[in-house]
Amino acid sequence: MNKLVFFLGGAGAGKTTLAKALAARRKAAFFDMDILLRPAAEAIMTLHGLDPADRDSADYKRLCRDLGYRITMDAALDNVKLDVDSIVVGPFTKEAEDEGWIARELSRIGRSLLDVEVKVVIVSLSDETLYKERITARSSKLDDWKLRNWDDFRSSLVSRTVKWPLPPSSILYFDNSGNDPARAADTIERFVYPDA
């Protein structure tokens, strides 16, 4: 049974870094919504006279958010259908709150939770200060809106849950506040591939 692994969490938590480490170790397909949506989001935002680097405002969410998730999931599901382990990165805030979302997505390719092992890693940091430090340190134009509007943005850093009908053993809440990337990657790999 192949795997569909989600890395969820707020900006700056390190979900992409952890997901890439797992993908490299296991040679799994890797799908990051920020990367897949970027060309379309830049074009759409520019056409509307908005900041092409904005990934957080209400305008961005209205114009681009759902398209980003559709592009990402279509690419991931195409690989799942080929029996390729697939790793998906993104906040997935609205989707994680919808109990039936994962079943509907898998049904698009004629699959279900009975024949695809879905695992979720919810990545977080111990406090808001650490999020801000890491977001600032990565010096990305995509974070400008976050930093300029920190009081609004910080509300997205709340604890997350997943309402999909998965066994508790398929969801890992991972505090990524430490400074040992290899140890973090080992923990994630053992969670996703416990029998290896």
Coordinates of C-alpha atoms in Angstrom, one line a residue:
M1 CA 0.0 0.0 0.0
N2 CA 1.5 3.3 -1.0
K3 CA 1.6 6.4 1.2
L4 CA 0.2 9.9 0.9
V5 CA 1.9 12.0 3.5
F6 CA 0.8 15.5 4.4
F7 CA 3.0 18.1 6.2
L8 CA 0.8 20.8 7.7
G9 CA 1.5 23.8 9.8
G10 CA 2.1 27.5 10.0
A11 CA 4.6 29.5 8.1
G12 CA 8.1 29.2 9.5
A13 CA 7.5 25.9 11.4
G14 CA 9.8 24.0 9.0
K15 CA 7.3 21.7 7.3
T16 CA 9.0 22.0 3.9
T17 CA 12.4 21.3 5.3
L18 CA 11.2 18.2 7.1
A19 CA 9.2 17.0 4.1
K20 CA 12.2 17.5 1.7
A21 CA 14.4 15.5 4.1
L22 CA 11.9 12.6 4.1
A23 CA 11.5 12.8 0.3
A24 CA 15.2 12.6 -0.2
R25 CA 15.7 9.7 2.1
R26 CA 12.8 7.7 0.6
K27 CA 12.9 8.9 -3.0
A28 CA 9.2 9.9 -2.7
A29 CA 7.4 12.4 -4.9
F30 CA 7.4 15.8 -3.3
F31 CA 4.7 18.5 -3.8
D32 CA 4.9 21.9 -2.2
M33 CA 1.9 24.1 -2.8
D34 CA 4.0 27.3 -2.7
I35 CA 6.3 26.0 -5.5
L36 CA 3.5 24.6 -7.7
L37 CA 1.3 27.6 -7.5
R38 CA 4.0 30.3 -7.7
P39 CA 3.9 31.0 -11.5
A40 CA 0.1 31.1 -11.6
A41 CA -0.2 33.2 -8.4
E42 CA 2.3 35.8 -9.6
A43 CA 0.4 36.1 -12.9
I44 CA -3.0 36.3 -11.3
M45 CA -2.0 38.8 -8.6
T46 CA -0.2 41.0 -11.2
L47 CA -3.2 40.9 -13.6
H48 CA -5.3 42.3 -10.7
G49 CA -2.8 45.0 -9.9
L50 CA -1.7 43.4 -6.7
D51 CA 1.6 42.4 -5.1
P52 CA 2.8 39.3 -7.0
A53 CA 4.7 38.1 -3.9
D54 CA 1.7 38.3 -1.6
R55 CA 0.7 34.9 -0.3
D56 CA -1.4 35.8 2.8
S57 CA -3.8 38.7 2.1
A58 CA -7.6 38.3 1.7
D59 CA -7.1 39.2 -2.0
Y60 CA -4.6 36.3 -2.5
K61 CA -6.9 33.9 -0.7
R62 CA -9.9 34.9 -2.8
L63 CA -8.0 34.8 -6.1
C64 CA -5.4 32.0 -5.7
R65 CA -5.8 29.8 -2.6
D66 CA -8.2 27.2 -3.9
L67 CA -6.4 27.0 -7.3
G68 CA -3.2 26.2 -5.4
Y69 CA -4.7 23.3 -3.5
R70 CA -6.3 21.9 -6.7
I71 CA -3.0 22.1 -8.6
T72 CA -1.1 20.5 -5.7
M73 CA -3.6 17.7 -5.1
D74 CA -4.0 16.9 -8.8
A75 CA -0.2 16.4 -9.1
A76 CA 0.0 14.3 -5.9
L77 CA -3.0 12.2 -6.7
D78 CA -1.6 11.4 -10.2
N79 CA 1.4 10.0 -8.4
V80 CA -0.6 8.1 -5.8
K81 CA -2.5 6.5 -8.7
L82 CA 0.9 5.3 -10.0
D83 CA 1.6 3.7 -6.6
V84 CA 4.3 6.3 -5.8
D85 CA 4.6 7.4 -2.2
S86 CA 3.8 11.1 -2.3
I87 CA 4.6 13.9 0.1
V88 CA 2.4 17.1 0.1
V89 CA 3.3 20.4 1.9
G90 CA 0.9 23.2 2.7
P91 CA -1.2 24.7 5.5
F92 CA -4.4 22.9 4.4
T93 CA -6.3 24.8 7.2
K94 CA -9.8 24.6 5.6
E95 CA -9.3 21.1 4.2
A96 CA -8.1 19.6 7.5
E97 CA -11.3 20.8 9.2
D98 CA -13.5 19.0 6.6
E99 CA -14.0 15.4 7.8
G100 CA -14.9 14.2 4.3
W101 CA -12.2 16.0 2.3
I102 CA -9.6 13.3 2.1
A103 CA -12.1 10.7 1.1
R104 CA -13.4 12.9 -1.7
E105 CA -9.9 13.6 -2.9
L106 CA -8.9 9.9 -3.0
S107 CA -12.2 9.1 -4.8
R108 CA -11.1 11.3 -7.7
I109 CA -8.6 8.6 -8.6
G110 CA -10.8 5.6 -7.6
R111 CA -9.0 5.1 -4.3
S112 CA -10.0 5.2 -0.6
L113 CA -8.4 5.2 2.8
L114 CA -8.6 1.4 2.5
D115 CA -6.0 1.2 -0.2
V116 CA -3.8 4.4 0.4
E117 CA -2.1 4.9 3.7
V118 CA -2.6 8.6 4.6
K119 CA -0.3 10.0 7.3
V120 CA -0.2 13.6 8.6
V121 CA 2.7 15.4 10.2
I122 CA 1.5 18.6 11.9
V123 CA 4.6 20.8 12.4
S124 CA 4.7 23.5 15.0
L125 CA 7.0 25.6 17.1
S126 CA 7.0 26.2 20.8
D127 CA 6.2 30.0 20.6
E128 CA 5.3 32.9 18.4
T129 CA 8.7 34.5 18.8
L130 CA 10.4 31.5 17.2
Y131 CA 8.0 31.6 14.2
K132 CA 8.9 35.3 13.7
E133 CA 12.6 34.7 14.0
R134 CA 12.5 31.8 11.5
I135 CA 10.3 33.7 9.0
T136 CA 12.6 36.8 9.3
A137 CA 15.7 34.7 8.9
R138 CA 14.6 33.1 5.6
S139 CA 14.4 36.5 4.0
S140 CA 11.7 35.7 1.4
K141 CA 9.7 38.3 -0.4
L142 CA 6.8 35.9 0.1
D143 CA 6.9 36.7 3.8
D144 CA 6.8 40.5 3.5
W145 CA 3.1 40.7 4.0
K146 CA 3.3 38.4 7.0
L147 CA 5.9 40.6 8.7
R148 CA 4.2 43.9 7.8
N149 CA 0.9 42.5 9.2
W150 CA 2.2 40.4 12.0
D151 CA -0.8 41.1 14.3
D152 CA -3.2 39.8 11.7
F153 CA -0.9 37.0 10.5
R154 CA -0.1 35.6 14.0
S155 CA -3.7 34.3 14.3
S156 CA -2.8 31.6 11.7
L157 CA -0.2 30.1 14.1
V158 CA -2.8 28.5 16.3
S159 CA -2.7 24.7 17.2
R160 CA -4.1 22.6 14.4
T161 CA -6.0 19.4 14.2
V162 CA -7.1 17.1 11.4
K163 CA -10.7 15.9 11.3
W164 CA -10.1 13.2 8.7
P165 CA -11.1 9.7 9.8
L166 CA -7.6 8.5 10.4
P167 CA -6.3 6.4 13.3
P168 CA -4.4 8.3 15.9
S169 CA -1.2 6.4 14.8
S170 CA -1.5 8.2 11.5
I171 CA -1.2 11.7 12.9
L172 CA 2.0 13.1 14.4
Y173 CA 2.1 16.4 16.2
F174 CA 5.7 17.4 15.9
D175 CA 7.3 20.3 17.8
N176 CA 10.2 21.5 15.4
S177 CA 11.7 24.0 17.9
G178 CA 14.9 22.0 18.3
N179 CA 18.2 22.6 16.4
D180 CA 19.0 19.1 15.3
P181 CA 17.7 18.6 11.7
A182 CA 19.0 15.0 11.4
R183 CA 17.3 13.9 14.6
A184 CA 14.0 15.6 13.5
A185 CA 14.3 13.8 10.2
D186 CA 14.9 10.5 11.9
T187 CA 11.7 11.0 14.0
I188 CA 9.6 11.8 11.0
E189 CA 11.0 8.9 9.0
R190 CA 10.2 6.4 11.8
F191 CA 6.7 7.7 12.0
V192 CA 6.0 7.4 8.3
Y193 CA 7.9 4.2 7.8
P194 CA 7.7 2.4 11.1
D195 CA 8.4 -1.1 9.7
A196 CA 11.6 -0.1 7.8

